[in-house]
CSV table of C-alpha atoms in Angstrom, one decimal:
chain,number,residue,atom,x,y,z
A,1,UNK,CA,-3.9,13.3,0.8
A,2,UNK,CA,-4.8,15.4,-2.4
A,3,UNK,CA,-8.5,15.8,-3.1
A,4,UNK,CA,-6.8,15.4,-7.0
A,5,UNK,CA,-5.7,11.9,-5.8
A,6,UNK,CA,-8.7,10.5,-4.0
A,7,UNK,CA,-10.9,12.0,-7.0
A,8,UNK,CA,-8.3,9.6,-9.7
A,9,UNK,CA,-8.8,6.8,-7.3
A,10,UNK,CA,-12.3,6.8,-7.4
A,11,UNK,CA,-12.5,7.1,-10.7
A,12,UNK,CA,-10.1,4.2,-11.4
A,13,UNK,CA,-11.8,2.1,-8.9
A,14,UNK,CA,-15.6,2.6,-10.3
A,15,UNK,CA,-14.1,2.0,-13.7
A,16,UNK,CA,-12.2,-1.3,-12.0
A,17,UNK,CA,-15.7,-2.5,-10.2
A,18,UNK,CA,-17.4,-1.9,-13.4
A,19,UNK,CA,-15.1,-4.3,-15.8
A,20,UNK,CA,-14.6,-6.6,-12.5
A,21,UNK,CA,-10.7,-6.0,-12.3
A,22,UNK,CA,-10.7,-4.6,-9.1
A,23,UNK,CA,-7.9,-6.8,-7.4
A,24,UNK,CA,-5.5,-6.7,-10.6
A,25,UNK,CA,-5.6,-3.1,-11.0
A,26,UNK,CA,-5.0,-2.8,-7.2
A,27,UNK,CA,-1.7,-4.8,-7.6
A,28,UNK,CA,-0.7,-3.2,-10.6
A,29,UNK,CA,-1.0,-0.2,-8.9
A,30,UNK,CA,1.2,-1.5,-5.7
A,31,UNK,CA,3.7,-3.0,-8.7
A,32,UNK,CA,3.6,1.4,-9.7
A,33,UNK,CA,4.0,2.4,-6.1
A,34,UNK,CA,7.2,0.0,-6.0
A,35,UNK,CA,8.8,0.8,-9.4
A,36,UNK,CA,8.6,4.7,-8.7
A,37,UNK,CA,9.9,3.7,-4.6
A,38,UNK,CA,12.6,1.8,-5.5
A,39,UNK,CA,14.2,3.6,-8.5
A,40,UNK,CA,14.0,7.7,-7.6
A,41,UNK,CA,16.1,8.2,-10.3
A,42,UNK,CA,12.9,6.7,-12.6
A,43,UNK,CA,10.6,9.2,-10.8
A,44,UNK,CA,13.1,11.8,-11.4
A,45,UNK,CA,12.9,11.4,-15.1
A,46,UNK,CA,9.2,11.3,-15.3
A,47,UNK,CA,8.5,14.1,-13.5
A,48,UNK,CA,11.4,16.5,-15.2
A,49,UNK,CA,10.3,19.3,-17.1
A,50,UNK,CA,12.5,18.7,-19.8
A,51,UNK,CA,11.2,15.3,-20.6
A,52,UNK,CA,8.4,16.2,-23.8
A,53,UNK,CA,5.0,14.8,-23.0
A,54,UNK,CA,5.1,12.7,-25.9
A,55,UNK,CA,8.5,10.7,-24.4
A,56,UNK,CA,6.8,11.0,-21.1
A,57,UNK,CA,3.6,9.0,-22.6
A,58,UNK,CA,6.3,6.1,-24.2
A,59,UNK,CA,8.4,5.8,-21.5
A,60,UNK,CA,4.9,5.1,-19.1
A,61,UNK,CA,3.4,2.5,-21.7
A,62,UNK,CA,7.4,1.1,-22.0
A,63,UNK,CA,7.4,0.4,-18.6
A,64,UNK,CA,3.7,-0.7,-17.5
A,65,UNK,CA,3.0,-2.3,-21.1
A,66,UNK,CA,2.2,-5.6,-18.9
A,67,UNK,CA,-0.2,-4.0,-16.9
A,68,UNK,CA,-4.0,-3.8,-17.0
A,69,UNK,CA,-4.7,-0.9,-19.3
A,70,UNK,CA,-7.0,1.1,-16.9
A,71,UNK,CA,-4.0,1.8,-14.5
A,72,UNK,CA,-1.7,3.2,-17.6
A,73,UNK,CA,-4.5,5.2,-19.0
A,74,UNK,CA,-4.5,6.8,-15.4
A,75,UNK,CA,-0.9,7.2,-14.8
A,76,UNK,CA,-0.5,8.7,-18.4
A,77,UNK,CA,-3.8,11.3,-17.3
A,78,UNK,CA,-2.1,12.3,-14.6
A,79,UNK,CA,1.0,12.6,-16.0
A,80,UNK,CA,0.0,14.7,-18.7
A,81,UNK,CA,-1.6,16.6,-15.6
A,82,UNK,CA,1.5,17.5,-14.6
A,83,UNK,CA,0.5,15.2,-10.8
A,84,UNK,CA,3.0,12.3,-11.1
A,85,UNK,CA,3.9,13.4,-7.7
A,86,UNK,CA,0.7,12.5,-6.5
A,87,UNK,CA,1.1,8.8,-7.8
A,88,UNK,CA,1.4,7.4,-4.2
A,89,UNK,CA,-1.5,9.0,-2.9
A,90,UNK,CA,-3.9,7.9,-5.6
A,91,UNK,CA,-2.2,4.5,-5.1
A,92,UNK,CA,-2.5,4.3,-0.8
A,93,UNK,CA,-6.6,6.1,-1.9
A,94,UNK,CA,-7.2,3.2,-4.0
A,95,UNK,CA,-6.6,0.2,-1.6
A,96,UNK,CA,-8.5,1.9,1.0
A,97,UNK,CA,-11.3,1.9,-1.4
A,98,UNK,CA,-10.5,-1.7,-2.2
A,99,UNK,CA,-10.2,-2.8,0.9
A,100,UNK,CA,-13.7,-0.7,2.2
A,101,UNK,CA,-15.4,-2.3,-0.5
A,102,UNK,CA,-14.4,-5.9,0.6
A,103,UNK,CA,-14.4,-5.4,4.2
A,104,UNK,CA,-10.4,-5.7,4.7
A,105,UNK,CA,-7.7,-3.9,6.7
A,106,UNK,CA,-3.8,-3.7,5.5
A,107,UNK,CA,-2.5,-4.3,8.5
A,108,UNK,CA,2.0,-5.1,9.6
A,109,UNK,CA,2.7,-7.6,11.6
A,110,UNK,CA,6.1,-7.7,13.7
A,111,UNK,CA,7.8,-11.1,14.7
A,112,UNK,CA,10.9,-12.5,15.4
A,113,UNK,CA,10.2,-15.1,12.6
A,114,UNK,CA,8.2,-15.7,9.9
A,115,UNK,CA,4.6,-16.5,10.1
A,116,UNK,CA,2.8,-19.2,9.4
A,117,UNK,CA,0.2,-19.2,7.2
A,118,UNK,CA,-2.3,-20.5,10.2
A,119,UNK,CA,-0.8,-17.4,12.5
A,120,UNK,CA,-1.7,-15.4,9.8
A,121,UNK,CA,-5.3,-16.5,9.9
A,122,UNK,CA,-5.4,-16.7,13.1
A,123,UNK,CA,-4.0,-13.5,13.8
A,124,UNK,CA,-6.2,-11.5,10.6
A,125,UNK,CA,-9.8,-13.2,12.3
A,126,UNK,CA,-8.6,-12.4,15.8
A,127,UNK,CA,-8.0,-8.5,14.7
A,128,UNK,CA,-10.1,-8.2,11.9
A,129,UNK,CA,-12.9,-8.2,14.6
A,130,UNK,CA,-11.6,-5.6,17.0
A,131,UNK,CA,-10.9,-2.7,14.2
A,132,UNK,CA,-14.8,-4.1,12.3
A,133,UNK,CA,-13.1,-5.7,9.4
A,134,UNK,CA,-13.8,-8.8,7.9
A,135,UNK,CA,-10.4,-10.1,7.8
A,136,UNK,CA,-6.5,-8.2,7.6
A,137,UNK,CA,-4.2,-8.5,4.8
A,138,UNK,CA,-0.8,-8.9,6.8
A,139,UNK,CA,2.5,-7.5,6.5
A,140,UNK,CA,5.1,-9.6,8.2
A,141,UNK,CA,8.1,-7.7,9.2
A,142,UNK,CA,10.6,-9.9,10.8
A,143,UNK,CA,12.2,-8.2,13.8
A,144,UNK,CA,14.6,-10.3,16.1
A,145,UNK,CA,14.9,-7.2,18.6
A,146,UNK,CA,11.1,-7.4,20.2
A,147,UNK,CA,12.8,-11.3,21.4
A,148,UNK,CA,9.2,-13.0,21.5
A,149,UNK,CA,5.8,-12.3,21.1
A,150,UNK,CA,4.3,-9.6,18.4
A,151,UNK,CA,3.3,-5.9,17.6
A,152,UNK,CA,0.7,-5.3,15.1
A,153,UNK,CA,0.0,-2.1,13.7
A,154,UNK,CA,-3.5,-1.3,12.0
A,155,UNK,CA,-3.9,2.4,10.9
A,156,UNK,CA,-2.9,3.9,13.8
A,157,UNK,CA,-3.5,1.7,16.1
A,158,UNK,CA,-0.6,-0.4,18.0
A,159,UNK,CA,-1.4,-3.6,19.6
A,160,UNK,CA,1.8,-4.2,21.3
A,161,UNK,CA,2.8,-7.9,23.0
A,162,UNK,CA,6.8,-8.0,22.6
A,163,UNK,CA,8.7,-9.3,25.4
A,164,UNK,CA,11.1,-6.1,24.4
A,165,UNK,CA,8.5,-3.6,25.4
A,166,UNK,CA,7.2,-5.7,28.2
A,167,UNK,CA,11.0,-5.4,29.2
A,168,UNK,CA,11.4,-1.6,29.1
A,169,UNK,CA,7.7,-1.3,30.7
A,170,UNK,CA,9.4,-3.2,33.7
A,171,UNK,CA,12.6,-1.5,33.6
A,172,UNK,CA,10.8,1.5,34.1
A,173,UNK,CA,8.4,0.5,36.8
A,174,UNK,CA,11.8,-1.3,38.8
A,175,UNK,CA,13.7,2.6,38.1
A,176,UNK,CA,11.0,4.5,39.0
């Protein structure tokens, strides 16, 4: 991650702690994240050289005009920066700051179904405590090829207990 990045995210997220928006600058940002994941030709635009900084400037406040001031002031800075490339890292710098500051863990969650909401809460306290978090905000991926059982990834870790890889593990033992 960009030292350019983490230094906009801070600065976004002191500004967000110190008008108490902290949570709906944070999802505008994810809403960002999305926009520029989802539509490269978007992202091509904006970061083209032969788009004028003014046009650049009104297409950014056209397309975030619903969202919480603070995070288009950023994105126009860092536009006009020339660093619209690093929009993702400021984005991923940000929630980690969120999440440090209330004690939460992003965390995906692989099932063959969707979870319930009392999995969920059961799942973020059981966790939450083994990585020192005070609870997990989940991801649920649904994925009918582990057959039963889960895998949870948090950071790096892998907390595997799919019958598919409890499958393979045996295969393997039985091979040799």
């Amino acid at each position: 991650m960009s030292q350019a990045a983490e230094r906009y995210a801070l600065a976004l997220f002191q500004t967000a702690q110190k008008h108490q928006v902290t949570a709906e600058v944070e999802q505008d940002l994810r809403e960002v994240k999305k926009v520029f994941a989802m539509t490269p030709e978007l992202y091509q635009l904006m970061v083209s050289p032969k788009l004028s900084s003014e046009k650049r400037i009104n297409l950014i406040n056209e397309l975030f005009k619903q969202g919480n001031q603070y995070v288009i002031n950023t994105i126009q800075l860092i536009a006009e920066r020339g660093r619209l490339n690093e929009v993702g890292e400021l984005v991923d710098a940000y929630i980690t700051l969120s999440n440090d500051a209330q004690g939460i863990q992003d965390a995906k969650v692989y099932s063959t179904r969707p979870l319930t909401e009392e999995e969920r809460t059961s799942i973020s306290t059981v966790f939450a405590q083994k990585v020192g978090k005070q609870a997990l905000r989940i991801e649920n991926i649904v994925d009918p090829s582990l057959i039963g059982g889960l895998r949870l990834q948090i950071g790096n870790r892998i907390y595997d207990s799919s019958i598919s890889t409890k499958l393979t593990r045996l295969q393997r033992q039985l091979i040799g």
